[in-house]
Coordinates of C-alpha atoms and ligand atoms in Angstrom, one line a residue:
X10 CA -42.6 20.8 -5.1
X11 CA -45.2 19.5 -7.2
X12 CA -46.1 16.7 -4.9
X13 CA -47.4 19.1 -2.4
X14 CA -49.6 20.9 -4.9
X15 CA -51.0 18.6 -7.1
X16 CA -53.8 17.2 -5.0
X17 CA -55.0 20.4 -4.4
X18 CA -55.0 21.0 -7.8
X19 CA -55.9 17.9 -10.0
X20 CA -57.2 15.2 -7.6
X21 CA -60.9 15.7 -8.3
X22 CA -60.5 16.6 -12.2
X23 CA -58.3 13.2 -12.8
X24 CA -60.7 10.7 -10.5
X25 CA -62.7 11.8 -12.6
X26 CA -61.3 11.0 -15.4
X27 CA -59.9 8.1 -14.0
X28 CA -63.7 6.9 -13.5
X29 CA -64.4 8.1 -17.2
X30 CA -61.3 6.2 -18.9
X31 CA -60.7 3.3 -16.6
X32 CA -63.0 2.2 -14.6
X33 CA -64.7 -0.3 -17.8
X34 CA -61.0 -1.9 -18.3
X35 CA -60.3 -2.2 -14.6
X36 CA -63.7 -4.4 -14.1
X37 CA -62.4 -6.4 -16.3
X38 CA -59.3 -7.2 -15.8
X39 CA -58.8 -10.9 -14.2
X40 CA -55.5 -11.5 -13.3
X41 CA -53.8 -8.1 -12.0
X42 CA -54.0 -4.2 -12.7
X43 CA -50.4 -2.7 -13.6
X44 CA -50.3 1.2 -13.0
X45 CA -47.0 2.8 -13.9
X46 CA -46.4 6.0 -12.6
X47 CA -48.7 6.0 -9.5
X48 CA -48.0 9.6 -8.6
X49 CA -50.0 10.9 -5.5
X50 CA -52.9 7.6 -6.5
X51 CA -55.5 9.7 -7.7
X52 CA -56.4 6.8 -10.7
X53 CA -54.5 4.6 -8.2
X54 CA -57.8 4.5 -6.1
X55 CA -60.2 4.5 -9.2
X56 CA -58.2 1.1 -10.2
X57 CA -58.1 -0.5 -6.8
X58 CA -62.5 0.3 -6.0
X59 CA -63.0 -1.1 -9.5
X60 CA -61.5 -4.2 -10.3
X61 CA -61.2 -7.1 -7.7
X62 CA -57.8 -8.3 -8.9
X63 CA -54.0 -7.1 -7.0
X64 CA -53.0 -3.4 -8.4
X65 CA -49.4 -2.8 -9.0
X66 CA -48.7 0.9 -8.4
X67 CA -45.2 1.7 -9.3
X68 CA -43.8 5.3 -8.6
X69 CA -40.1 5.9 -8.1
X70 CA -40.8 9.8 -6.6
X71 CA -40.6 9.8 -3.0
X72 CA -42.3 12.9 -2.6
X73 CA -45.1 11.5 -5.0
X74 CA -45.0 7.8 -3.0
X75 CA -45.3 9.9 0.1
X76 CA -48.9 11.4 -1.0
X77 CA -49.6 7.9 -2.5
X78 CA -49.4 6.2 0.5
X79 CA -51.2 8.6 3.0
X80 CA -53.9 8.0 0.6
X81 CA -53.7 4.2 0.9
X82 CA -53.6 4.6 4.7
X83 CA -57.0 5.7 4.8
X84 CA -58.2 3.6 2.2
X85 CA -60.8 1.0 2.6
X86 CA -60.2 -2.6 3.9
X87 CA -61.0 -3.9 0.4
X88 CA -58.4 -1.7 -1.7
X89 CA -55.7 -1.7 0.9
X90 CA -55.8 -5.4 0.6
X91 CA -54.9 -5.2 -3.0
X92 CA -52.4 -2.5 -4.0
X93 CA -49.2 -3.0 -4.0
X94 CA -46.4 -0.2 -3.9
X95 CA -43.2 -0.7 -5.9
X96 CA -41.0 2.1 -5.1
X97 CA -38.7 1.7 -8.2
X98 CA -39.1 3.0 -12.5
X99 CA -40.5 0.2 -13.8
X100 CA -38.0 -1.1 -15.3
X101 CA -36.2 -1.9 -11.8
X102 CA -39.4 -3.7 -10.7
X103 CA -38.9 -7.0 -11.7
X104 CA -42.6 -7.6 -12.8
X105 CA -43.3 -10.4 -14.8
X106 CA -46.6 -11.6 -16.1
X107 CA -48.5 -9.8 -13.4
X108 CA -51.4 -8.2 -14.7
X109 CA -54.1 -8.2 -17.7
X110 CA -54.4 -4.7 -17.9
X111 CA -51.5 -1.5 -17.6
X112 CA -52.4 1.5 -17.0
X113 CA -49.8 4.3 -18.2
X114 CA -50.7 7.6 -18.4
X115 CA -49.0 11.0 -17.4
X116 CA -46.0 9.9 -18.1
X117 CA -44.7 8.4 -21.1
X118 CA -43.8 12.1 -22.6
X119 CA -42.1 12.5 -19.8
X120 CA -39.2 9.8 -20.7
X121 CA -36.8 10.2 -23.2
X122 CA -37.0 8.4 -26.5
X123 CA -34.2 5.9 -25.9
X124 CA -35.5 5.2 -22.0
X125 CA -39.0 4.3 -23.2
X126 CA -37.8 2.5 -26.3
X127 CA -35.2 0.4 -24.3
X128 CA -36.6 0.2 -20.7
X129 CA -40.1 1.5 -20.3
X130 CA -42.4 -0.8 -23.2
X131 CA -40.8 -3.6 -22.9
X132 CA -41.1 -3.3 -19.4
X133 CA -44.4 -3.1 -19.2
X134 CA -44.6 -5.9 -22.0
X135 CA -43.1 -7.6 -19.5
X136 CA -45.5 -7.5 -16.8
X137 CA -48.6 -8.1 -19.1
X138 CA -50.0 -11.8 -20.0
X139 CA -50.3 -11.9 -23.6
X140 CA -53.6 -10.6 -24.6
X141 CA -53.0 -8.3 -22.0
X142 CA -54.4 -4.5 -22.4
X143 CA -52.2 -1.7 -22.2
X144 CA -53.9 2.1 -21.5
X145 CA -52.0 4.9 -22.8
X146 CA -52.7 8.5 -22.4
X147 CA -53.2 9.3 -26.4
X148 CA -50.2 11.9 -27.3
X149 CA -50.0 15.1 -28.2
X150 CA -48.8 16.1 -31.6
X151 CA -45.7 18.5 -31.9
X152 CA -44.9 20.5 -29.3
X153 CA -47.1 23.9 -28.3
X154 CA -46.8 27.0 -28.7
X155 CA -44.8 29.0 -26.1
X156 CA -47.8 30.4 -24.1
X157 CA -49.2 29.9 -20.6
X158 CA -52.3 28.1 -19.0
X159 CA -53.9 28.7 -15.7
X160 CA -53.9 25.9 -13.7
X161 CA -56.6 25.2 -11.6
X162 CA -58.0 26.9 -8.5
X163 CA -59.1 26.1 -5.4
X164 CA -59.8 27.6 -2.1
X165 CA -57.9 26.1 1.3
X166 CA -58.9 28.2 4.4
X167 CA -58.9 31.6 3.7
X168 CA -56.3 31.0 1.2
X169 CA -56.6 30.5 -2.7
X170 CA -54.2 27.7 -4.2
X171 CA -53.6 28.1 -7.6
X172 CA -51.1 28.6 -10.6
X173 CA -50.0 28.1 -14.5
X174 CA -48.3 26.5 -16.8
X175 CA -46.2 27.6 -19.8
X176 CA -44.5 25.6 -22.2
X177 CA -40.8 25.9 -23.8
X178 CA -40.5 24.6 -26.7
X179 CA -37.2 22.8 -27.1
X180 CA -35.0 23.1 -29.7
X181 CA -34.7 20.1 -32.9
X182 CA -32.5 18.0 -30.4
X183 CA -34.0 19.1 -26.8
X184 CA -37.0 18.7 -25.2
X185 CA -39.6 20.5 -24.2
X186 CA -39.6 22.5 -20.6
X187 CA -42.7 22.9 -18.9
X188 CA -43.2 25.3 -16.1
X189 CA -45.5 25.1 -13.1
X190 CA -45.8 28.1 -11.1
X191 CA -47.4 27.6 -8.4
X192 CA -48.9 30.3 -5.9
X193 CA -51.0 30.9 -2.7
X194 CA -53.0 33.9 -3.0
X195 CA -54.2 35.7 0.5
X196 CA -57.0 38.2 0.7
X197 CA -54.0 40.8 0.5
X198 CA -52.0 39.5 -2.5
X199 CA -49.5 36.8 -3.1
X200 CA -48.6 34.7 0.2
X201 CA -46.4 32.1 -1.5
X202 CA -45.4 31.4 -5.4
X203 CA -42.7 28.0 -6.2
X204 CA -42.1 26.9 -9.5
X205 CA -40.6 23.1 -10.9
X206 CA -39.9 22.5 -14.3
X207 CA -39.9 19.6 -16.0
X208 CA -38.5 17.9 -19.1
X209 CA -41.1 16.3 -21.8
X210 CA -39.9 14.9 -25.3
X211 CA -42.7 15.5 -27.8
X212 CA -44.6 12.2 -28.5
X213 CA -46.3 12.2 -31.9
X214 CA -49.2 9.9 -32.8
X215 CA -46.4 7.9 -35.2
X216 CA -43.9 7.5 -32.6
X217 CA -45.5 6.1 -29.9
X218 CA -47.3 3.8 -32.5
X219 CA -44.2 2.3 -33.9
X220 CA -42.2 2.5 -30.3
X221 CA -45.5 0.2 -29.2
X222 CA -45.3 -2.0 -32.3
X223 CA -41.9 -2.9 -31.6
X224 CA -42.3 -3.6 -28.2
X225 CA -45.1 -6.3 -29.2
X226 CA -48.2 -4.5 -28.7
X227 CA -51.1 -4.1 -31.4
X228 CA -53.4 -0.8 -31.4
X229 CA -56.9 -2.1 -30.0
X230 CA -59.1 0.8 -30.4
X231 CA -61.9 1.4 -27.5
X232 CA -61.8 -1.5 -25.2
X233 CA -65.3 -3.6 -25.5
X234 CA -66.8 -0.6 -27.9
X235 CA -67.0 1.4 -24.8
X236 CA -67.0 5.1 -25.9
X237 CA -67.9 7.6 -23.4
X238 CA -68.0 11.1 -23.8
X239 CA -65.0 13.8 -23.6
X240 CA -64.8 13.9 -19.9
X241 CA -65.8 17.4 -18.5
X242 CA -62.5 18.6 -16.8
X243 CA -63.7 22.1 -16.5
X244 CA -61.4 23.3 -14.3
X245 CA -58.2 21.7 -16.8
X246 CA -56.0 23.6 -19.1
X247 CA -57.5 23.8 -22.5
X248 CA -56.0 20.6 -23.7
X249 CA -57.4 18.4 -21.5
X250 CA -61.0 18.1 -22.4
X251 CA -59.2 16.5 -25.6
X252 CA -57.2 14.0 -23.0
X253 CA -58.0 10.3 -24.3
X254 CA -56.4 7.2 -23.8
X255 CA -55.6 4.7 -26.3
X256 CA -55.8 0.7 -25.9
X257 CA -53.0 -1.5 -26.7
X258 CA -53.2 -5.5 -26.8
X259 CA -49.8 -6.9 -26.1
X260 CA -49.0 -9.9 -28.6
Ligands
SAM4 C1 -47.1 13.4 -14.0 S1 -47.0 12.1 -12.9 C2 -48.6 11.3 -13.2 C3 -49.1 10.5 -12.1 C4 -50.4 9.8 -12.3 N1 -50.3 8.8 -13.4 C5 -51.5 10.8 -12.6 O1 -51.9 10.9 -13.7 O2 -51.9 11.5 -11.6 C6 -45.9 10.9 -13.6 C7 -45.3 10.0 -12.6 O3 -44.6 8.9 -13.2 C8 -43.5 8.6 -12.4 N2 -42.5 7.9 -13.2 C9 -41.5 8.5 -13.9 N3 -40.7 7.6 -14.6 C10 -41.2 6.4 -14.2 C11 -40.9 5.0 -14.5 N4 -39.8 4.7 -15.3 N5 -41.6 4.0 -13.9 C12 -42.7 4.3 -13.1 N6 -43.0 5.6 -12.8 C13 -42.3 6.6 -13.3 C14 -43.1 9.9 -11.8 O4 -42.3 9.7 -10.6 C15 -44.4 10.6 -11.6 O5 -44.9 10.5 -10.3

């Protein structure tokens, strides 16, 4: 569901961000880009124009893949040359001191605890040289309050695509739910609503600094120094203007 949507609905505002957050690291990287969690390839394409080295893109989602690799289909010469899809989770991808730099963000809240403890870090570990940089989407603390966003909105023919999202809090145990509604508004009302919900377990600063600890990585601050400003995502729930990564140097 979300596959066909997100495009539509994020493309521009995470290129941009992509551009913003990656583009320095990418540049620099000298052996290979890892991204996990390609998703449709909107940072896929920011990694791939940027550095000059193969890009990994590993997405499991065949709907995702699917918009992934219409994208890559049109791509230029010089980034078609380079990506590489691996249709697996990481952790079935058999990468091995591939890249310099991993890019993971979008998606580590997403996993549960135990999956990124025991297959996801040291996976990526894996697949970085030591000295190797690892960019992580910096998390959110605790879980939100139970109240709704509006997604972006953006005009396709006559039609208006557009939506929300709320947030469940889980219980102690349980994890969050997040809903995406979805809708396509016509000039006489509503033409077409779907809604997904997803799973995310709440990913505290501490956590993900001791999860990346153990699974050999030290915190590197801002990568060269390189501080730009909050990217303008204007058309981004609330929370994202506050959407940061953080870099990791893997022992
Ligand atoms: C919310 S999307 C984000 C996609 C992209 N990073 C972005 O920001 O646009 C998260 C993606 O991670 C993928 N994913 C989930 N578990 C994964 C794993 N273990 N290894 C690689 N990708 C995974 C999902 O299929 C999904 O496409």
């Amino acid at each position: 569901m979300t596959a066909e949507f997100y495009d539509l609905l994020h493309l521009d505002g995470y290129r941009e961000w992509a551009r913003t957050w990656l583009a320095t690291s990418a540049r620099r990287a000298r052996l290979g880009v890892l991204e996990v969690g390609s998703g449709t390839g909107a940072m896929t394409w920011v990694l791939a124009e940027e550095s000059e080295v193969p890009v990994h893109a590993v997405e499991p989602s065949r709907a995702m893949r699917a918009v992934l690799m219409g994208r890559l289909a049109t791509a230029s010469d010089r980034v078609r040359s380079r990506v590489r899809v691996h249709p697996h989770p990481l952790g079935a991808a058999g990468l091995a001191g591939v890249a310099d730099l991993a890019v993971c963000v979008n998606l580590a809240a997403g996993l549960p605890p135990a999956e990124r403890e025991d297959a996801l870090w040291p996976a990526v570990a894996r697949a970085l040289v030591p000295g190797g940089l690892l960019v992580v989407d910096s998390p959110r603390r605790g879980s939100p309050a139970a109240e709704e966003w509006p997604l972006p909105s953006t005009r396709l023919g006559p039609d208006v695509y557009t939506g929300t999202v709320r947030c469940a809090p889980g219980d102690r145990a349980g994890p969050d739910r997040w809903t995406f509604r979805y809708q396509v508004l016509g000039e006489r009302g509503t033409l077409r609503e779907e809604t997904e919900t997803f799973p995310t377990w709440p990913l505290d600063p501490e956590v993900l600094d001791q999860e990346l600890r153990v699974a050999g990585f030290l915190p590197a601050g801002t990568a060269g120094g390189w501080d730009p400003e909050v990217p303008a995502m204007t058309s981004e729930v609330d929370a994202a203007s506050a959407w940061r990564p953080e870099l990791w140097r893997r022992r």
